[in-house]
Tab-separated table of C-alpha atoms and ligand atoms in Angstrom:
chain	number	residue	atom	x	y	z
A	1	MET	CA	-69.494	15.832	11.450
A	2	MET	CA	-66.352	17.012	13.681
A	3	LYS	CA	-64.604	13.199	12.431
A	4	LYS	CA	-66.149	13.740	8.362
A	5	MET	CA	-64.251	16.720	8.096
A	6	LYS	CA	-61.013	15.595	9.242
A	7	LYS	CA	-61.044	13.151	7.676
A	8	VAL	CA	-61.689	15.018	4.704
A	9	LEU	CA	-58.409	16.163	5.105
A	10	CYS	CA	-56.480	13.791	6.133
A	11	VAL	CA	-57.337	12.997	2.588
A	12	LEU	CA	-57.433	16.025	0.975
A	13	LEU	CA	-53.957	16.305	2.864
A	14	ALA	CA	-52.782	12.710	1.236
A	15	LEU	CA	-53.676	14.018	-1.935
A	16	GLY	CA	-51.574	16.774	-1.515
A	17	MET	CA	-48.296	15.502	-0.618
A	18	ILE	CA	-48.509	12.595	-3.658
A	19	ALA	CA	-49.364	15.494	-5.886
A	20	ALA	CA	-46.096	17.259	-3.871
A	21	LEU	CA	-44.442	13.253	-4.530
A	22	ALA	CA	-45.069	13.147	-7.881
A	23	ALA	CA	-43.542	16.961	-9.109
A	24	CYS	CA	-40.394	16.255	-7.540
A	25	GLY	CA	-39.671	13.144	-9.303
A	26	SER	CA	-40.454	14.282	-12.863
A	27	THR	CA	-38.906	17.532	-12.328
A	28	PRO	CA	-35.039	15.700	-12.469
A	29	ALA	CA	-36.603	14.621	-15.786
A	30	VAL	CA	-37.901	17.475	-17.238
A	31	SER	CA	-34.284	19.077	-16.938
A	32	ALA	CA	-32.101	16.909	-18.348
A	33	GLU	CA	-34.235	17.349	-21.538
A	34	LYS	CA	-31.901	20.491	-21.674
A	35	ASN	CA	-28.761	18.931	-19.762
A	36	GLU	CA	-25.051	18.895	-20.377
A	37	LEU	CA	-24.710	15.891	-21.407
A	38	ASP	CA	-27.516	16.712	-24.037
A	39	ALA	CA	-26.455	19.796	-25.455
A	40	ILE	CA	-22.689	17.882	-25.981
A	41	LYS	CA	-24.624	15.233	-27.700
A	42	GLU	CA	-26.312	17.227	-30.195
A	43	ALA	CA	-23.520	19.392	-30.674
A	44	GLY	CA	-21.475	16.309	-31.668
A	45	VAL	CA	-18.128	17.642	-29.631
A	46	LEU	CA	-16.366	17.120	-26.772
A	47	THR	CA	-14.061	20.487	-25.451
A	48	VAL	CA	-11.885	19.033	-23.207
A	49	ALA	CA	-8.819	21.591	-21.780
A	50	LEU	CA	-5.873	20.643	-20.254
A	51	SER	CA	-2.250	22.175	-19.940
A	52	PRO	CA	0.331	20.121	-22.114
A	53	ASP	CA	3.542	20.219	-20.235
A	54	PHE	CA	2.534	17.058	-18.102
A	55	SER	CA	4.377	14.230	-19.573
A	56	PRO	CA	3.178	11.085	-19.745
A	57	MET	CA	-0.131	12.837	-18.773
A	58	GLU	CA	-0.637	15.201	-21.774
A	59	PHE	CA	2.362	16.909	-24.109
A	60	VAL	CA	2.711	17.669	-27.602
A	61	ASP	CA	4.764	15.423	-30.279
A	62	SER	CA	6.430	18.677	-32.604
A	63	SER	CA	6.522	16.006	-34.971
A	64	LYS	CA	2.491	17.105	-35.494
A	65	GLU	CA	0.381	19.658	-35.814
A	66	GLY	CA	-3.255	20.637	-35.263
A	67	GLN	CA	-5.093	17.971	-32.774
A	68	ASP	CA	-2.606	15.571	-33.534
A	69	GLN	CA	0.374	16.947	-31.520
A	70	TYR	CA	-1.533	16.016	-28.115
A	71	VAL	CA	-0.898	13.050	-27.144
A	72	GLY	CA	-0.326	11.202	-22.849
A	73	PHE	CA	-2.228	9.215	-21.012
A	74	ASP	CA	-5.094	12.312	-20.758
A	75	VAL	CA	-5.758	13.143	-24.709
A	76	THR	CA	-6.147	8.797	-25.043
A	77	LEU	CA	-8.525	9.055	-21.687
A	78	ALA	CA	-9.803	12.099	-23.064
A	79	LYS	CA	-10.241	10.470	-27.503
A	80	TYR	CA	-12.437	7.612	-24.977
A	81	ILE	CA	-14.511	9.636	-23.242
A	82	ALA	CA	-15.978	11.021	-26.714
A	83	ASP	CA	-15.631	7.662	-28.001
A	84	GLU	CA	-18.665	6.620	-25.263
A	85	LEU	CA	-20.313	9.620	-25.863
A	86	GLY	CA	-20.658	9.033	-29.262
A	87	VAL	CA	-18.528	12.546	-29.734
A	88	LYS	CA	-15.635	13.957	-31.356
A	89	LEU	CA	-13.045	15.243	-29.857
A	90	GLU	CA	-11.711	18.988	-29.332
A	91	ILE	CA	-8.655	19.652	-27.371
A	92	GLN	CA	-8.555	23.195	-26.107
A	93	ALA	CA	-4.895	24.157	-24.454
A	94	MET	CA	-4.349	26.431	-22.754
A	95	SER	CA	-2.171	26.820	-19.183
A	96	PHE	CA	-2.681	24.793	-16.578
A	97	ASP	CA	-4.475	27.867	-14.182
A	98	ALA	CA	-6.845	28.367	-16.971
A	99	CYS	CA	-8.019	25.298	-17.700
A	100	GLN	CA	-9.777	25.300	-13.761
A	101	THR	CA	-10.805	29.077	-14.792
A	102	ALA	CA	-11.869	27.640	-18.489
A	103	VAL	CA	-14.452	25.056	-16.221
A	104	ALA	CA	-15.479	27.008	-13.901
A	105	MET	CA	-16.566	30.233	-16.047
A	106	ASP	CA	-18.412	26.936	-18.494
A	107	ALA	CA	-16.521	28.169	-21.548
A	108	VAL	CA	-15.471	24.163	-22.072
A	109	ASP	CA	-16.703	20.783	-20.795
A	110	MET	CA	-14.136	19.713	-18.729
A	111	SER	CA	-10.880	19.656	-18.186
A	112	ILE	CA	-8.119	16.611	-17.763
A	113	SER	CA	-5.464	17.800	-16.573
A	114	GLY	CA	-3.851	14.981	-14.634
A	115	TYR	CA	-5.664	16.531	-11.360
A	116	SER	CA	-5.419	15.178	-8.154
A	117	TRP	CA	-8.562	15.271	-5.911
A	118	THR	CA	-7.994	18.455	-3.779
A	119	GLU	CA	-10.538	19.048	-1.798
A	120	SER	CA	-10.767	22.841	-2.713
A	121	ARG	CA	-11.005	21.362	-6.528
A	122	ALA	CA	-14.306	19.119	-3.979
A	123	GLU	CA	-15.704	22.420	-3.112
A	124	ASN	CA	-15.898	23.689	-6.366
A	125	PHE	CA	-15.753	21.362	-9.128
A	126	GLU	CA	-17.804	18.216	-10.264
A	127	LEU	CA	-14.915	15.613	-9.988
A	128	SER	CA	-14.775	12.303	-11.233
A	129	ASP	CA	-14.458	9.460	-10.275
A	130	LYS	CA	-10.336	8.569	-9.595
A	131	TYR	CA	-8.490	6.099	-12.483
A	132	TYR	CA	-5.184	4.854	-12.628
A	133	ALA	CA	-2.479	7.604	-13.654
A	134	GLY	CA	0.415	4.552	-12.978
A	135	ASP	CA	3.011	5.351	-10.707
A	136	ASN	CA	3.332	9.536	-12.040
A	137	GLU	CA	1.575	10.166	-9.242
A	138	THR	CA	3.010	7.948	-6.107
A	139	GLU	CA	5.298	9.840	-5.379
A	140	GLN	CA	6.116	14.418	-5.331
A	141	VAL	CA	9.646	14.809	-5.360
A	142	LEU	CA	12.065	18.969	-6.240
A	143	LEU	CA	14.418	18.593	-9.366
A	144	ILE	CA	17.446	20.326	-8.331
A	145	ARG	CA	20.440	20.657	-10.366
A	146	ALA	CA	23.078	18.110	-10.538
A	147	ALA	CA	25.741	20.276	-9.500
A	148	ASP	CA	23.270	20.837	-5.561
A	149	ALA	CA	22.455	17.396	-5.093
A	150	GLU	CA	24.763	17.680	-1.485
A	151	LYS	CA	23.583	21.360	-1.147
A	152	TYR	CA	19.826	20.133	-0.832
A	153	THR	CA	18.843	17.579	1.500
A	154	LYS	CA	16.942	18.042	3.784
A	155	PRO	CA	14.067	20.372	4.244
A	156	GLU	CA	15.590	22.979	6.165
A	157	ASP	CA	18.371	23.195	3.287
A	158	PHE	CA	15.181	25.126	0.948
A	159	SER	CA	14.756	27.853	4.520
A	160	GLY	CA	15.075	31.474	1.913
A	161	VAL	CA	15.660	29.320	-1.011
A	162	SER	CA	13.238	30.673	-4.123
A	163	VAL	CA	11.420	26.890	-4.676
A	164	GLY	CA	8.537	26.982	-7.810
A	165	ALA	CA	6.145	24.518	-8.833
A	166	GLN	CA	2.599	24.885	-11.574
A	167	ASN	CA	0.507	28.082	-10.794
A	168	ALA	CA	-3.614	26.405	-8.858
A	169	SER	CA	-1.168	23.004	-8.162
A	170	LEU	CA	-0.795	20.183	-6.310
A	171	GLN	CA	2.757	21.092	-5.983
A	172	MET	CA	2.932	24.945	-5.341
A	173	ASP	CA	0.048	23.444	-2.207
A	174	LEU	CA	3.178	21.039	-0.881
A	175	VAL	CA	5.901	23.459	-1.616
A	176	THR	CA	3.362	25.742	0.624
A	177	SER	CA	2.739	23.714	3.853
A	178	GLN	CA	6.308	21.777	3.704
A	179	LEU	CA	7.895	24.012	2.903
A	180	PRO	CA	6.639	27.363	5.005
A	181	ASP	CA	10.167	29.582	5.077
A	182	ALA	CA	11.246	28.863	1.210
A	183	ASN	CA	10.240	31.297	-0.832
A	184	ALA	CA	7.359	29.978	-3.318
A	185	VAL	CA	7.896	31.164	-6.522
A	186	THR	CA	4.669	30.267	-9.058
A	187	ILE	CA	5.430	28.765	-12.610
A	188	GLY	CA	3.077	29.083	-15.883
A	189	GLU	CA	3.816	26.260	-17.598
A	190	ILE	CA	6.713	23.751	-15.776
A	191	GLY	CA	8.394	23.749	-18.723
A	192	VAL	CA	9.031	27.208	-18.288
A	193	GLY	CA	10.294	25.938	-14.748
A	194	VAL	CA	13.116	24.168	-15.980
A	195	LEU	CA	14.329	26.629	-17.627
A	196	GLU	CA	14.120	28.683	-14.747
A	197	LEU	CA	15.948	26.466	-12.732
A	198	GLN	CA	18.970	25.781	-15.302
A	199	SER	CA	19.643	29.312	-15.102
A	200	GLY	CA	19.427	29.476	-11.591
A	201	ASN	CA	16.425	31.552	-11.627
A	202	ILE	CA	15.445	29.427	-8.885
A	203	GLU	CA	17.454	26.261	-6.496
A	204	ALA	CA	14.493	24.407	-7.181
A	205	LEU	CA	10.741	22.452	-8.710
A	206	ALA	CA	8.687	21.088	-7.278
A	207	VAL	CA	6.687	17.885	-9.224
A	208	ALA	CA	5.028	14.930	-9.801
A	209	ASP	CA	7.531	12.023	-9.994
A	210	GLY	CA	6.894	10.479	-12.960
A	211	ASN	CA	6.358	14.027	-14.682
A	212	ALA	CA	10.594	14.186	-13.172
A	213	ASP	CA	11.253	10.882	-14.656
A	214	ALA	CA	10.271	12.196	-17.335
A	215	ILE	CA	11.715	15.491	-17.527
A	216	LEU	CA	15.309	14.096	-16.620
A	217	VAL	CA	15.773	11.666	-19.709
A	218	SER	CA	16.878	14.869	-21.608
A	219	ASN	CA	18.002	17.628	-18.961
A	220	THR	CA	20.367	15.757	-18.109
A	221	ASP	CA	21.964	18.637	-15.529
A	222	LEU	CA	19.181	17.743	-12.883
A	223	VAL	CA	19.024	15.795	-10.206
A	224	LYS	CA	15.825	14.413	-7.392
A	225	CYS	CA	16.386	16.194	-4.489
A	226	GLU	CA	17.066	12.706	-1.827
A	227	TRP	CA	14.487	14.217	-0.193
A	228	GLN	CA	10.509	14.052	-0.637
A	229	PHE	CA	7.307	15.683	-0.609
A	230	ASP	CA	5.449	13.655	2.283
A	231	VAL	CA	1.633	12.717	0.725
A	232	SER	CA	-0.920	11.794	0.852
A	233	SER	CA	-2.663	8.248	-0.920
A	234	ASP	CA	-5.527	10.337	-1.488
A	235	PHE	CA	-2.651	12.220	-5.126
A	236	GLU	CA	-1.816	9.458	-6.088
A	237	ALA	CA	-4.386	9.443	-8.907
A	238	ASN	CA	-6.978	11.801	-10.758
A	239	VAL	CA	-9.642	12.894	-11.452
A	240	ILE	CA	-11.542	14.876	-14.240
A	241	MET	CA	-13.031	18.242	-13.363
A	242	MET	CA	-16.533	19.327	-14.402
A	243	HIS	CA	-18.718	22.722	-13.554
A	244	LYS	CA	-20.689	22.697	-10.799
A	245	GLY	CA	-23.859	21.078	-11.273
A	246	ASP	CA	-23.584	18.590	-14.203
A	247	THR	CA	-23.725	16.048	-12.959
A	248	ALA	CA	-25.983	13.988	-15.578
A	249	LEU	CA	-22.482	14.758	-16.929
A	250	LEU	CA	-20.661	13.321	-14.249
A	251	ALA	CA	-22.690	10.355	-14.172
A	252	ALA	CA	-21.978	9.748	-18.281
A	253	VAL	CA	-18.261	9.978	-17.743
A	254	ASN	CA	-17.843	7.747	-14.473
A	255	GLU	CA	-19.741	5.174	-16.047
A	256	ALA	CA	-16.931	5.539	-18.492
A	257	LEU	CA	-13.767	5.305	-16.491
A	258	ALA	CA	-15.674	2.364	-14.391
A	259	LYS	CA	-16.137	0.871	-18.460
A	260	ALA	CA	-12.134	1.597	-18.389
A	261	TYR	CA	-10.661	0.711	-15.594
A	262	GLU	CA	-13.034	-3.457	-15.631
A	263	ASN	CA	-11.305	-3.658	-19.034
A	264	GLY	CA	-7.727	-2.998	-18.082
A	265	TYR	CA	-7.126	-0.219	-20.869
A	266	TYR	CA	-5.576	1.693	-18.318
A	267	GLY	CA	-2.166	0.044	-17.755
A	268	PRO	CA	-1.419	0.191	-21.346
A	269	TRP	CA	-2.698	3.847	-21.563
A	270	TYR	CA	0.011	4.730	-19.696
A	271	GLU	CA	2.958	2.379	-20.465
A	272	GLU	CA	1.578	3.907	-24.864
A	273	ALA	CA	2.535	7.292	-22.962
A	274	LYS	CA	5.705	6.444	-20.797
A	275	ALA	CA	6.503	4.876	-23.745
A	276	MET	CA	6.017	8.427	-26.173
A	277	ALA	CA	7.392	10.765	-23.514
A	278	GLY	CA	10.425	8.906	-24.578
A	279	LEU	CA	10.876	6.655	-20.905
A	280	GLU	CA	12.282	3.165	-20.659
A	281	THR	CA	9.521	1.019	-20.279
A	282	ALA	CA	9.593	-2.943	-19.375
A	283	THR	CA	9.153	-4.188	-22.575
A	284	GLU	CA	12.080	-2.549	-23.860
A	285	VAL	CA	14.151	-3.718	-21.295
A	286	SER	CA	13.325	-7.557	-22.179
A	287	ILE	CA	14.783	-7.123	-25.469
A	288	GLU	CA	17.956	-5.783	-24.085
A	289	ASP	CA	17.703	-9.070	-22.149
A	290	ALA	CA	17.285	-11.174	-24.661
A	291	PRO	CA	19.828	-12.474	-26.630
A	292	ALA	CA	21.726	-13.668	-22.878
A	293	GLU	CA	19.554	-15.759	-22.474
A	294	GLU	CA	19.264	-17.155	-26.154
A	295	GLY	CA	22.990	-17.170	-25.938
A	296	ALA	CA	22.415	-19.063	-22.792
A	297	ALA	CA	19.980	-21.697	-23.789
A	298	GLY	CA	21.804	-22.171	-27.832
B	1	LIG	N1	-1.560	16.931	-9.845
B	1	LIG	C1	-1.161	18.148	-9.822
B	1	LIG	C2	-2.290	18.851	-9.324
B	1	LIG	O1	-2.997	18.092	-9.551
B	1	LIG	C3	-0.837	18.667	-11.321
B	1	LIG	C4	-0.793	18.535	-12.478
B	1	LIG	C5	-0.239	18.984	-13.223
B	1	LIG	N2	-1.535	19.053	-14.559
B	1	LIG	C6	-0.701	19.239	-15.983
B	1	LIG	N3	-1.788	18.653	-16.615
B	1	LIG	N4	0.211	20.921	-15.568
B	1	LIG	O2	-2.041	20.026	-9.380
């Protein structure tokens, strides 16, 4: 009798476990019916926040208007992702810190704005797999006025000196951690930081190296300080920022990124962005070199 009861109990328990497992299995399917990815597809629009002050990743072509004025690597990437999802792209331009707040508050679907992977971002957001951002962030530098090239050559020279960096950026983290004796000044927009530097309100501006090159094209009164930040290779590539918990969207974005990588899109996109930003490209150099070669051959 006891044995029989035990057997029945065992069977009941086993059935219960199967039912529980089945319920677990069906949970994602049920919630997947109303996930953020489906909502985007239903709306037919992907809203992407970006701060267009970070050439060549995202900047403004002032000869254009409306959505067309936003150009750069991340804009090309955003268009590609919208295409992959089969929806239209709507760019919402705002300051860099506002982009991050907009994602946190779920006011936009994502932000593509040259984000480096950082631990705190990984804790607070869904971050995509890394995508290639050319050589934009392989180095992190300080812009200073050309006249001060001899004055600022090592970290100690910035002790008690005003050094600007964009609010909520990797560059601000670098200033506070590697120049702890400097007076860190928060800059809203990178273009404003450049003006602050030129007018003497700050003595240096921390920027990504590729961004520095783009700034130097039109600001010949500035130079890069010969001392550079010590940077981990973790920061070289960029990530897309999504709202915490938007895992269906994250999976679709990662799939699109893998495809872009496999198809070799990143390199040409970056070269195109650099050319648009007015940075000399390898192609331009070889065109200039061509006549001499022709002469030698003839
Ligand atoms: N990569 C740096 C960061 O993650 C700078 C990005 C700045 N982007 C911009 N659109 N202003 O903080």
